[in-house]
mmCIF file of N, CA and C in Angstrom:
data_model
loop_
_atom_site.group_PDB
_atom_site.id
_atom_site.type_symbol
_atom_site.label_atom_id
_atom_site.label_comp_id
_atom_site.label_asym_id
_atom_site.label_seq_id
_atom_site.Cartn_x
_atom_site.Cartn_y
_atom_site.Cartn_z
ATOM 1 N N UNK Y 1051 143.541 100.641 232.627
ATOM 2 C CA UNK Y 1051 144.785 100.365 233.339
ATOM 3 C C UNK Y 1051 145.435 99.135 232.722
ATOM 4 N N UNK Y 1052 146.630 98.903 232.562
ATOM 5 C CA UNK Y 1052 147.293 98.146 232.090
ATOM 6 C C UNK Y 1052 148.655 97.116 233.113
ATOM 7 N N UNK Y 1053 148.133 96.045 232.625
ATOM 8 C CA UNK Y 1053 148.827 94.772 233.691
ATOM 9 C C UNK Y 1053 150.329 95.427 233.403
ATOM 10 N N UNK Y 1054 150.870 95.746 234.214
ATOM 11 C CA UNK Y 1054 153.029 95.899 234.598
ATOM 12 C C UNK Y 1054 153.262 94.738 234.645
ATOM 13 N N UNK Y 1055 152.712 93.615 234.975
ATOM 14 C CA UNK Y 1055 153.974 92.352 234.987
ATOM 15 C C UNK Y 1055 154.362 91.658 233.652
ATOM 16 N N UNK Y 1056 155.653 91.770 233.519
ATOM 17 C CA UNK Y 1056 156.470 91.038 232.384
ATOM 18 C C UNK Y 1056 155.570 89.256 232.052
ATOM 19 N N UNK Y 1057 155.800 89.016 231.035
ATOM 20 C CA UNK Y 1057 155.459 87.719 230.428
ATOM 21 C C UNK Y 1057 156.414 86.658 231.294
ATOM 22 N N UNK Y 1058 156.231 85.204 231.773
ATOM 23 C CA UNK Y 1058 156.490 85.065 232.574
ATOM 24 C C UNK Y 1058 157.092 83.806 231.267
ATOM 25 N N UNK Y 1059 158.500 83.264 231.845
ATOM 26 C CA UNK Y 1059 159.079 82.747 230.582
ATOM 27 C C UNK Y 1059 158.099 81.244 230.874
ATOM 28 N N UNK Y 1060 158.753 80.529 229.950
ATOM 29 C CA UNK Y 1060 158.386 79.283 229.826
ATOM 30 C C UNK Y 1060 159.431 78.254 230.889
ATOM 31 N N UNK Y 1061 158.850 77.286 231.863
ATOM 32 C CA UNK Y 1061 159.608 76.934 233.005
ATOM 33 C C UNK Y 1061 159.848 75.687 231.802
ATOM 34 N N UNK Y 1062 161.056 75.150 231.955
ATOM 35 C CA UNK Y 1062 161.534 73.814 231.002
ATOM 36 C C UNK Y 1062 161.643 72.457 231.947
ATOM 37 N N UNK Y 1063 160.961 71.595 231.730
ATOM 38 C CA UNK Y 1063 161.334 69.795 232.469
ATOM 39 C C UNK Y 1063 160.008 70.227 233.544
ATOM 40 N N UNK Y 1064 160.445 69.127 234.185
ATOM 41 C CA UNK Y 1064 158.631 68.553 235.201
ATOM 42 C C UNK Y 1064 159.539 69.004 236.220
ATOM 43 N N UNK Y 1065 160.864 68.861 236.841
ATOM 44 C CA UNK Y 1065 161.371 69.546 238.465
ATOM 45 C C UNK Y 1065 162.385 70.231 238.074
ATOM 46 N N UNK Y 1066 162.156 71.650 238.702
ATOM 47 C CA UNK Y 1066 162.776 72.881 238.804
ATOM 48 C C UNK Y 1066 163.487 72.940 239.766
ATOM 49 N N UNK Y 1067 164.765 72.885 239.895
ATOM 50 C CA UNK Y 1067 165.634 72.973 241.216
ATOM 51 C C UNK Y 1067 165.496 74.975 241.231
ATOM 52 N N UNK Y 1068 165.321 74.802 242.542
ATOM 53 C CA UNK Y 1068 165.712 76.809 242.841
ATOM 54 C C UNK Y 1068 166.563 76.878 243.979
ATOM 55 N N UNK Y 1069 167.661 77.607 243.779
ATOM 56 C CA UNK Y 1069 168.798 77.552 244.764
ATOM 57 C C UNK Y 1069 168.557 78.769 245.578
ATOM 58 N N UNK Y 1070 169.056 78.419 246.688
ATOM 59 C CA UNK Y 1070 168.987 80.174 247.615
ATOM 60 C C UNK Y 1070 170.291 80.088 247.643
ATOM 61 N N UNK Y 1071 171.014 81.227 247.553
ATOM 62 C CA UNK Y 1071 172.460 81.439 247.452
ATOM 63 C C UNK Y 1071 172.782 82.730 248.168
ATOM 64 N N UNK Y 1072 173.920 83.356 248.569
ATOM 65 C CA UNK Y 1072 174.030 84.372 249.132
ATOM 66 C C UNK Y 1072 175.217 85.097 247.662
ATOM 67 N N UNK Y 1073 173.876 85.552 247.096
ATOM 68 C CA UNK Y 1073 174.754 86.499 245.890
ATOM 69 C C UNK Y 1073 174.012 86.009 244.577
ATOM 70 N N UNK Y 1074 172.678 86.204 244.877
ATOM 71 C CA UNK Y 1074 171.641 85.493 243.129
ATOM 72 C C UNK Y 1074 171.994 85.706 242.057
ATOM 73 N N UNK Y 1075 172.603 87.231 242.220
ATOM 74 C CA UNK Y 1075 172.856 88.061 241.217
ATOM 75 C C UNK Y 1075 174.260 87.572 240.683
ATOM 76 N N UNK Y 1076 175.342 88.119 241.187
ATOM 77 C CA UNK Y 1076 176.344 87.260 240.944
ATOM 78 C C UNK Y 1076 175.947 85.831 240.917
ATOM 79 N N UNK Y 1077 175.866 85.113 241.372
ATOM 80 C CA UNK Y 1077 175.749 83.292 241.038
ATOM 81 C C UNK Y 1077 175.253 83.355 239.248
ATOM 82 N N UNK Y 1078 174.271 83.796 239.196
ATOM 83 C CA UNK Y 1078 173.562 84.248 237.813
ATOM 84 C C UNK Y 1078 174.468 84.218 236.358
ATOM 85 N N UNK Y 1079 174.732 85.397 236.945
ATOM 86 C CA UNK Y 1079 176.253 85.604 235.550
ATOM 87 C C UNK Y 1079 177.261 84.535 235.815
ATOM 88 N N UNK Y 1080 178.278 84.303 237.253
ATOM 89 C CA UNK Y 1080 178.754 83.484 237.017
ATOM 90 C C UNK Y 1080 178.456 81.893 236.649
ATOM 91 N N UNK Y 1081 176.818 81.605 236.692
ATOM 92 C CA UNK Y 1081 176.364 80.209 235.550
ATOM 93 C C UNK Y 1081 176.609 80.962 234.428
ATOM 94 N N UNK Y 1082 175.794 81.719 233.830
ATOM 95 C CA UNK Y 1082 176.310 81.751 232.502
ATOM 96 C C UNK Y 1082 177.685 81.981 231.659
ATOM 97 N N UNK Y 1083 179.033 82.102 232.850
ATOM 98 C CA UNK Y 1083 180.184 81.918 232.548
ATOM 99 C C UNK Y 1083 180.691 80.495 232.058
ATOM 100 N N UNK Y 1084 179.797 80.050 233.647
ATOM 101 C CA UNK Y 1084 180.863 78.615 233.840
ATOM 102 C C UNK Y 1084 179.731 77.048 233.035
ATOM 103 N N UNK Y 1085 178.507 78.015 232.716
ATOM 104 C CA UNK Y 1085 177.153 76.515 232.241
ATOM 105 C C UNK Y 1085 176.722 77.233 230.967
ATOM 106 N N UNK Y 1086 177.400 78.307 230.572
ATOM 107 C CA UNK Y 1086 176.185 78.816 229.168
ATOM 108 C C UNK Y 1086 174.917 78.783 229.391
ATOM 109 N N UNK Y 1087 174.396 79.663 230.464
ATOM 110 C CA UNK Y 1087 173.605 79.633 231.436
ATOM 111 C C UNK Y 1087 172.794 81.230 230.617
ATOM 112 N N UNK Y 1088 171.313 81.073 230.298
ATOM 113 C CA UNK Y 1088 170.315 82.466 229.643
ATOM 114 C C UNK Y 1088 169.351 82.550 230.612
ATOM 115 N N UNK Y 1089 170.323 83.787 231.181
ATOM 116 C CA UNK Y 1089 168.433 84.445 231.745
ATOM 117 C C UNK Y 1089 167.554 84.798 231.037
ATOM 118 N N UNK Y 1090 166.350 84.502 231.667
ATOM 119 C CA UNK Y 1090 165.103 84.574 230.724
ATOM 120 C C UNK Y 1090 164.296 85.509 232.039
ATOM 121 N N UNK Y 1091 164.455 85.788 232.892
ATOM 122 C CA UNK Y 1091 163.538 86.482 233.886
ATOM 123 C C UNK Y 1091 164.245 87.003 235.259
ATOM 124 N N UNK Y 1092 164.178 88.135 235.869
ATOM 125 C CA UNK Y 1092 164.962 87.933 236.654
ATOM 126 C C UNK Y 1092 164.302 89.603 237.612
ATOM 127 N N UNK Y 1093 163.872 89.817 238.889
ATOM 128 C CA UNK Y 1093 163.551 90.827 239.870
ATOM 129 C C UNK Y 1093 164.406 91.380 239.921
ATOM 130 N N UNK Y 1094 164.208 92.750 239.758
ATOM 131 C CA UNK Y 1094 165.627 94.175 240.047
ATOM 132 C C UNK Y 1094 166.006 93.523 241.637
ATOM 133 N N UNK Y 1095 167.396 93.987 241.646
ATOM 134 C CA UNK Y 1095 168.173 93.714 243.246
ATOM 135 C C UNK Y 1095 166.872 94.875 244.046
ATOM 136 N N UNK Y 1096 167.024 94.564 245.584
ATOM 137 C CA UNK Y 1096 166.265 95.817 246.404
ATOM 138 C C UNK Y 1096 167.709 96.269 246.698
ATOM 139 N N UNK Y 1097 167.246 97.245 247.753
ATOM 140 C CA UNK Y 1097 168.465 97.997 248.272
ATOM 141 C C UNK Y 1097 169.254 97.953 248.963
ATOM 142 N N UNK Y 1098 169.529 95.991 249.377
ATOM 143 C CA UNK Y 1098 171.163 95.636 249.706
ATOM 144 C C UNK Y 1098 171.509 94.721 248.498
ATOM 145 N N UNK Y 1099 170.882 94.634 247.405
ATOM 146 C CA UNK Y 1099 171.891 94.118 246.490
ATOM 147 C C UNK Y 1099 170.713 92.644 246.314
ATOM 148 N N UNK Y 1100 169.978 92.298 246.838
ATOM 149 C CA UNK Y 1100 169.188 90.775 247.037
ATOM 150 C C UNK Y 1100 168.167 91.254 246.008
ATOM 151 N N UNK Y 1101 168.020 89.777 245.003
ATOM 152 C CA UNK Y 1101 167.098 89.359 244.148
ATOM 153 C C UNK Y 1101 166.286 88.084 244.814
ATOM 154 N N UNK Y 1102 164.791 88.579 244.551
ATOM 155 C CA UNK Y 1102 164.052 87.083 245.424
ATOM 156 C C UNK Y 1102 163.831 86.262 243.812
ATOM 157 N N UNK Y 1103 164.154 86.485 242.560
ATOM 158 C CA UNK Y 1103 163.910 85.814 241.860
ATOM 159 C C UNK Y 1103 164.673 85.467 240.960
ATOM 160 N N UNK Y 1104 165.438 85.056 240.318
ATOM 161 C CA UNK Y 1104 166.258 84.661 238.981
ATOM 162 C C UNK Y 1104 165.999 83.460 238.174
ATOM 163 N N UNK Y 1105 165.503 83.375 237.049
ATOM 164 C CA UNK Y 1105 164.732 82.264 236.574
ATOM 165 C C UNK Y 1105 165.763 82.163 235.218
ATOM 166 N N UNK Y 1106 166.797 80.898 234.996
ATOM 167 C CA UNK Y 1106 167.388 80.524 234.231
ATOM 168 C C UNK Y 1106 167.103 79.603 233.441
ATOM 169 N N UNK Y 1107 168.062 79.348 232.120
ATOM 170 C CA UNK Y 1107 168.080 77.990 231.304
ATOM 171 C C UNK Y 1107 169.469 77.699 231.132
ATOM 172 N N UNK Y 1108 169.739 76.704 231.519
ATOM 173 C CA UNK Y 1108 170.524 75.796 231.875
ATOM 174 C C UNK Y 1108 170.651 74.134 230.697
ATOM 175 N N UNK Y 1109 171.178 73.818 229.768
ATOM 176 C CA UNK Y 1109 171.377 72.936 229.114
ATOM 177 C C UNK Y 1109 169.625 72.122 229.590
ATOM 178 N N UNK Y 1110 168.852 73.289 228.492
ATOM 179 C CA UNK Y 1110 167.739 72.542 227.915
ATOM 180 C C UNK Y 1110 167.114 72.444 229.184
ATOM 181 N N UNK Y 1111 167.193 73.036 230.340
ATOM 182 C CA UNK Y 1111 166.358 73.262 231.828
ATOM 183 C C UNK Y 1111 166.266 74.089 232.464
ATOM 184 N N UNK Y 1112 165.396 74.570 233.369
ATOM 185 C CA UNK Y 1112 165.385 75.426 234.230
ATOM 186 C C UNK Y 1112 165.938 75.697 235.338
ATOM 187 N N UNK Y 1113 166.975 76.374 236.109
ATOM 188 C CA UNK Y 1113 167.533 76.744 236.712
ATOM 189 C C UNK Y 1113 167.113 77.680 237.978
ATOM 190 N N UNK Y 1114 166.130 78.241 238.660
ATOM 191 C CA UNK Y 1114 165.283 79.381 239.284
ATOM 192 C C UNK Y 1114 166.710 79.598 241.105
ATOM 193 N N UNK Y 1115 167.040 80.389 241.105
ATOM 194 C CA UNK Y 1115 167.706 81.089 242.110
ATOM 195 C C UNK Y 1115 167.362 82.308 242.828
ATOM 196 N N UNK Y 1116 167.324 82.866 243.920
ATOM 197 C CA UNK Y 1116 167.488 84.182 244.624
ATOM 198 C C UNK Y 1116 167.928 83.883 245.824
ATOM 199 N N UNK Y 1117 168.066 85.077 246.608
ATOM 200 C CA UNK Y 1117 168.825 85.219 247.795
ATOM 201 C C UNK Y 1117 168.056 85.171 249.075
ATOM 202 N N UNK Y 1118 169.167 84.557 250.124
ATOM 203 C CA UNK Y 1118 168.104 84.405 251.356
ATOM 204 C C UNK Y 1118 167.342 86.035 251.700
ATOM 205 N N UNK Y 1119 166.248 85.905 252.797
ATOM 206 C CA UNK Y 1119 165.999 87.176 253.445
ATOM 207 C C UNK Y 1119 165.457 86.582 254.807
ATOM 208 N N UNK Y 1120 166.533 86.517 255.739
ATOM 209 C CA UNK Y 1120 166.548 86.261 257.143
ATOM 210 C C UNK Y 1120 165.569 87.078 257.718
ATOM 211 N N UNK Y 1121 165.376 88.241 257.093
ATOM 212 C CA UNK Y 1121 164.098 88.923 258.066
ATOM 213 C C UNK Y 1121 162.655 87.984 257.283
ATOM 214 N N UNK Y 1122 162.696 87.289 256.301
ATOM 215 C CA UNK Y 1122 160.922 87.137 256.343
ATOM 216 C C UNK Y 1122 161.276 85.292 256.492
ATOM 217 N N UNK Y 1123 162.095 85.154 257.457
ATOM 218 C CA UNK Y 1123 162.185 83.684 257.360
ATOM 219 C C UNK Y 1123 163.383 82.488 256.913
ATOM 220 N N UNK Y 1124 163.738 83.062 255.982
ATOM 221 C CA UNK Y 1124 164.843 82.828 254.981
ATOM 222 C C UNK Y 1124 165.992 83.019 255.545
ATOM 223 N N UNK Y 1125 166.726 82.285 255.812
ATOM 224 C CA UNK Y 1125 167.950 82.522 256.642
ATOM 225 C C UNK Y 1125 168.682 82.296 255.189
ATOM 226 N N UNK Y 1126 170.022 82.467 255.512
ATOM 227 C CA UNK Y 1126 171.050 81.611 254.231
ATOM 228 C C UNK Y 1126 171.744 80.408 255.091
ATOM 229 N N UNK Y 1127 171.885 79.147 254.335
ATOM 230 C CA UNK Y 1127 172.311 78.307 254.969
ATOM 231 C C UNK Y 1127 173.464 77.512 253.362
ATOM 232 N N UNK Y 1128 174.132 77.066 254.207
ATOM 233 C CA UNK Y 1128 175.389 76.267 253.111
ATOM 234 C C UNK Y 1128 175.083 75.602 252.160
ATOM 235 N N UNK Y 1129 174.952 75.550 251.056
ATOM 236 C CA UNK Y 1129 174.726 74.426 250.406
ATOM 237 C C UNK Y 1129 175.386 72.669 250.860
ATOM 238 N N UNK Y 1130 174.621 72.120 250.878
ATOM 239 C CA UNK Y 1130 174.954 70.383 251.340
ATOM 240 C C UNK Y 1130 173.916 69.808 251.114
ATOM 241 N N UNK Y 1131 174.343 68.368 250.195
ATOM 242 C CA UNK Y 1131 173.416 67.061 250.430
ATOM 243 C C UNK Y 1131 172.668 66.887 248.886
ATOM 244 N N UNK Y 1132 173.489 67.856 247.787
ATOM 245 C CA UNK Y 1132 172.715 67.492 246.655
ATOM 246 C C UNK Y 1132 173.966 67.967 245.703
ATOM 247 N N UNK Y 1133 173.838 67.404 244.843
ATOM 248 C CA UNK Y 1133 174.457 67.842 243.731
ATOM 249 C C UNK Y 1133 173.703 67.876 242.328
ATOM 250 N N UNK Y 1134 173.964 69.193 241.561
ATOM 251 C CA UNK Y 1134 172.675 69.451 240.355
ATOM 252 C C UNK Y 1134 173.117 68.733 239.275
ATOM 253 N N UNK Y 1135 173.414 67.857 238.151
ATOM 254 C CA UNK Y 1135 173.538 66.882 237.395
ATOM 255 C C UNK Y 1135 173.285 67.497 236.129
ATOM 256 N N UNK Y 1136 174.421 67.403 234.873
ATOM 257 C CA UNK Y 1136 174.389 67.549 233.812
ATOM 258 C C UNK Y 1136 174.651 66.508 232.563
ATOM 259 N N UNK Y 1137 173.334 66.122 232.639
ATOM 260 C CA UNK Y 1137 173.623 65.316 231.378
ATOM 261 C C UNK Y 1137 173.996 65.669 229.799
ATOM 262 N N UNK Y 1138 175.300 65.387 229.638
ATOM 263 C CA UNK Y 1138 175.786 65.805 228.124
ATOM 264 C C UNK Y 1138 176.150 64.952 227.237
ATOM 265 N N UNK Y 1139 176.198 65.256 226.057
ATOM 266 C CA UNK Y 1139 176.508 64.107 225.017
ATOM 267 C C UNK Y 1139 178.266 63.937 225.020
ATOM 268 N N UNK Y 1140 178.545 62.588 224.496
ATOM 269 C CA UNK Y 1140 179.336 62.397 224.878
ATOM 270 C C UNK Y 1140 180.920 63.353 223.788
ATOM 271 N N UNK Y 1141 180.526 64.061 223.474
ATOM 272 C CA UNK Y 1141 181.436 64.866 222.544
ATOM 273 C C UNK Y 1141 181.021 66.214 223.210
ATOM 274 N N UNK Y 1142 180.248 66.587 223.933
ATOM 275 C CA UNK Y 1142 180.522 67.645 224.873
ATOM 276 C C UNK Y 1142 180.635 68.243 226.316
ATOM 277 N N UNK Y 1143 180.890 67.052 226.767
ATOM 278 C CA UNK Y 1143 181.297 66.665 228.166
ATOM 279 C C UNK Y 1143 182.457 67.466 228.424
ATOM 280 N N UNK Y 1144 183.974 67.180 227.444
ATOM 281 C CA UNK Y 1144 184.638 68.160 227.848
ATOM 282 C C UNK Y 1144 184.931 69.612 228.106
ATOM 283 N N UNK Y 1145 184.284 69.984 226.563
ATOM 284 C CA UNK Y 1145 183.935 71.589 226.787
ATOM 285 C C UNK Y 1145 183.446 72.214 227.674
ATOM 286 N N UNK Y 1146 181.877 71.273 228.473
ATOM 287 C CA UNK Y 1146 181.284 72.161 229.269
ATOM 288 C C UNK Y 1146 182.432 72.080 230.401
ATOM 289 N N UNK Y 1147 183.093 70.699 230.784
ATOM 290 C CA UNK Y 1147 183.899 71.120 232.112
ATOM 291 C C UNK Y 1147 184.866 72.131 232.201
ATOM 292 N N UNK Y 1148 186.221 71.843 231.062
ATOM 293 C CA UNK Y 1148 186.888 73.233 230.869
ATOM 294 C C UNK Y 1148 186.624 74.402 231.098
ATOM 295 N N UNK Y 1149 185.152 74.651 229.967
ATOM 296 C CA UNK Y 1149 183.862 76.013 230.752
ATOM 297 C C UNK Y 1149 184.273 75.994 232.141
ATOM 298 N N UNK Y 1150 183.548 75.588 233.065
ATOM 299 C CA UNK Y 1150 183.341 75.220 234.445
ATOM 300 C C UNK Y 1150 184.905 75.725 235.166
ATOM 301 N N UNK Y 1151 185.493 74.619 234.642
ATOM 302 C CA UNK Y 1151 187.146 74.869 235.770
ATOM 303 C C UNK Y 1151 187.546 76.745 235.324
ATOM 304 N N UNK Y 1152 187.890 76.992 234.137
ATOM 305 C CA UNK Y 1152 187.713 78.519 233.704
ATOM 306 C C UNK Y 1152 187.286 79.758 234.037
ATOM 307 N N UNK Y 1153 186.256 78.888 234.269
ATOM 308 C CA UNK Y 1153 185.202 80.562 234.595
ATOM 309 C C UNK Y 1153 185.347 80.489 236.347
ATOM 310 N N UNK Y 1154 185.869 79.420 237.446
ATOM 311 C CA UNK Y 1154 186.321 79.497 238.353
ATOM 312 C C UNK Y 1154 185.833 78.145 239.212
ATOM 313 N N UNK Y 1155 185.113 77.057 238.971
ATOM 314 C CA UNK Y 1155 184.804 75.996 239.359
ATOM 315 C C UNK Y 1155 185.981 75.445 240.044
ATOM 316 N N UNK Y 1156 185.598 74.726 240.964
ATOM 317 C CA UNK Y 1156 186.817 73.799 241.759
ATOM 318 C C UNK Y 1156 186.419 72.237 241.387
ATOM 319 N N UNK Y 1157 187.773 71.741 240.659
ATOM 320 C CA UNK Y 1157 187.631 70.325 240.173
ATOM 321 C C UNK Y 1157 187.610 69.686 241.656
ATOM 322 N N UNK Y 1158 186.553 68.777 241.883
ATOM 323 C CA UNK Y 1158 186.636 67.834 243.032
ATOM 324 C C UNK Y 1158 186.595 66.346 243.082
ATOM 325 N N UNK Y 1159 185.763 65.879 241.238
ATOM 326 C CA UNK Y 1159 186.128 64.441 240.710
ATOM 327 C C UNK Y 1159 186.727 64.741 239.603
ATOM 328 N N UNK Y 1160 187.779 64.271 239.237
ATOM 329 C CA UNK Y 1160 188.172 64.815 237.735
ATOM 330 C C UNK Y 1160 187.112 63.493 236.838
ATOM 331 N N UNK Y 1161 187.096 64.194 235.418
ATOM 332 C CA UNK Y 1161 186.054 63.691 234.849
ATOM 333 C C UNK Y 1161 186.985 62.433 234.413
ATOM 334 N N UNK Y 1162 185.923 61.253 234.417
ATOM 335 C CA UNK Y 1162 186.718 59.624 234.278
ATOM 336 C C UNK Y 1162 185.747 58.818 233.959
ATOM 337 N N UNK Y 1163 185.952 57.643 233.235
ATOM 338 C CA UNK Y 1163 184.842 56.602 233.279
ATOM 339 C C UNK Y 1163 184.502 55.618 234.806
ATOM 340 N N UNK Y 1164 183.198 55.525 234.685
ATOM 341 C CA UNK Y 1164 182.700 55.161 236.018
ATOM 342 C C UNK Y 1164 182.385 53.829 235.692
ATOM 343 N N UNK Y 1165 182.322 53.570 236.912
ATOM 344 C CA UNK Y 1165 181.628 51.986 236.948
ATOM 345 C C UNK Y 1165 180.467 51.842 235.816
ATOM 346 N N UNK Y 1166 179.688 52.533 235.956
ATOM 347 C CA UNK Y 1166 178.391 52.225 235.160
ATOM 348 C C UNK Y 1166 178.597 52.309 233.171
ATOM 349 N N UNK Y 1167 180.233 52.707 233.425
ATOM 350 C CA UNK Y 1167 180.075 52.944 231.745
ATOM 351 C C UNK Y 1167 180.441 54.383 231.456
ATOM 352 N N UNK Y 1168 179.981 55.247 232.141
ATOM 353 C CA UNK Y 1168 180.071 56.757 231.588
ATOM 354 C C UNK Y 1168 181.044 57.367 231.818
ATOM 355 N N UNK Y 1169 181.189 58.598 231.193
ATOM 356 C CA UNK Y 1169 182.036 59.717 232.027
ATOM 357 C C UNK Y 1169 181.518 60.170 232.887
ATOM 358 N N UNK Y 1170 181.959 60.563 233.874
ATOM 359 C CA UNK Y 1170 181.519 61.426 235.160
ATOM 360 C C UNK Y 1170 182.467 62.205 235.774
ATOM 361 N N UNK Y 1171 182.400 63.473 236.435
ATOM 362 C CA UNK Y 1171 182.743 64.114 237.048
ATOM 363 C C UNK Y 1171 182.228 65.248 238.020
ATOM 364 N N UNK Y 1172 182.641 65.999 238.680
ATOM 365 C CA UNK Y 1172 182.120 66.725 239.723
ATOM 366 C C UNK Y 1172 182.962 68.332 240.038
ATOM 367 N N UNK Y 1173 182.109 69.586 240.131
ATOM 368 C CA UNK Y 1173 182.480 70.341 240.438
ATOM 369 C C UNK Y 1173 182.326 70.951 241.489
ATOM 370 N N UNK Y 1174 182.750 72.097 242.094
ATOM 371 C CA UNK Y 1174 181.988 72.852 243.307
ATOM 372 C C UNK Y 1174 181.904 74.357 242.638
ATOM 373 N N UNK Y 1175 181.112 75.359 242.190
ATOM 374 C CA UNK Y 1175 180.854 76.482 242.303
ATOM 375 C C UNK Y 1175 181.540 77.527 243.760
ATOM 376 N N UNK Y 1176 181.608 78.628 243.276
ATOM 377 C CA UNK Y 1176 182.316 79.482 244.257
ATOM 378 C C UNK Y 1176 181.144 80.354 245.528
ATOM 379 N N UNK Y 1177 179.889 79.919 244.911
ATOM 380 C CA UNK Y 1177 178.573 79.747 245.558
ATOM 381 C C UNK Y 1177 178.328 78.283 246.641
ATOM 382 N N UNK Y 1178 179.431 77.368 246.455
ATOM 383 C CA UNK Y 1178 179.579 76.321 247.414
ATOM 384 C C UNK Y 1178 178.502 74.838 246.552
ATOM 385 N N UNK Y 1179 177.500 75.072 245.498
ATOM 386 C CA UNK Y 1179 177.266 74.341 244.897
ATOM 387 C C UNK Y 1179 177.582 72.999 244.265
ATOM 388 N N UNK Y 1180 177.596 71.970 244.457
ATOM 389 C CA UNK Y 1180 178.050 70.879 243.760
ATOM 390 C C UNK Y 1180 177.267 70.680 242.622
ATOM 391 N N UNK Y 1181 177.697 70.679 241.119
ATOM 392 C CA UNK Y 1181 177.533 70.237 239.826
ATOM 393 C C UNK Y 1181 178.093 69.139 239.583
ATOM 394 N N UNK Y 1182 177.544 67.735 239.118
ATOM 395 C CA UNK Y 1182 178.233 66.782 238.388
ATOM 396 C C UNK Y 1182 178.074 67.074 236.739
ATOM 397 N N UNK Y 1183 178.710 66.374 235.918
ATOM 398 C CA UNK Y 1183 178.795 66.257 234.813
ATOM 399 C C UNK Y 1183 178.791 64.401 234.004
ATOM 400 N N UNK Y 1184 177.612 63.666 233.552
ATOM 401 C CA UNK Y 1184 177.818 63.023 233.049
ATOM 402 C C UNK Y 1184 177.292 62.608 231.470
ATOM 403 N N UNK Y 1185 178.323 62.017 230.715
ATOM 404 C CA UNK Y 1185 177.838 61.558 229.211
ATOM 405 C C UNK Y 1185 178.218 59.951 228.954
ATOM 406 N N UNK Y 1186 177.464 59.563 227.923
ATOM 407 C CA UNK Y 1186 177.909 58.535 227.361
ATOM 408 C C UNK Y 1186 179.579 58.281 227.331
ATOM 409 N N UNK Y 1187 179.671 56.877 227.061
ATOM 410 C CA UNK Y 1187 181.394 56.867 226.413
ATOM 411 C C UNK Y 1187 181.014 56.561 224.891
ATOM 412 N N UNK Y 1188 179.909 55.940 224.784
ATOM 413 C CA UNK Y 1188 179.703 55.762 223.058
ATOM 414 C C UNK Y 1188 178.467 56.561 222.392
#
């Protein structure tokens, strides 16, 4: 008899953020619209459309998402109280945001130098997600 489970990718960095979202599947593609976002693993939908797994790479990290399931516990609840952080060099800070506003992101800091020196800015996903974006200025 022979093991069915797929090779399980390689998880990238020491903390893995995993989002519960209402729409894994969609959220999925639309990162890789709006973040140049590669699935590397991901559970067929069941039969309302819900994935319990989506395992991404995300600028050199791991990304892991699926959808609530209110019947085993899992309610869906809003995203609030975090925002996921992209550190970029400072010659591609703009591209990825453009990406971002494009593929359908809502500008909520426009990107600017901050107190500390850097660029920074902030998005919201149509998944309700907050993404910042920061790079060097030199």
């Amino acid at each position: 008899m022979t093991d069915q489970t797929p090779p399980r990718p390689k998880v990238l960095g020491g903390l893995t953020p995993y989002l519960e979202v209402d729409g894994a599947i969609k959220a999925a593609e639309f990162y890789k619209k709006a973040f140049g976002a590669e699935e590397v693993f991901a559970y067929p939908a069941d039969e309302k459309g819900r994935t319990m797994h989506i395992h991404l790479y995300i600028n050199g990290s791991t990304l892991m998402l699926g959808d609530a399931y209110p019947e085993h516990g899992h309610p869906h609840q809003a995203a609030q109280g975090y925002t996921l952080q992209l550190h970029l060099g400072k010659d591609d800070i703009d591209a990825w945001w453009k990406r971002a506003v494009v593929a359908g992101c809502e500008a909520v800091t426009p990107l600017q130098v901050m107190f500390w020196g850097d660029r920074w800015g902030q998005v919201k996903d149509p998944f309700g997600v907050a993404w910042a974006m920061n790079a060097p200025t030199q």
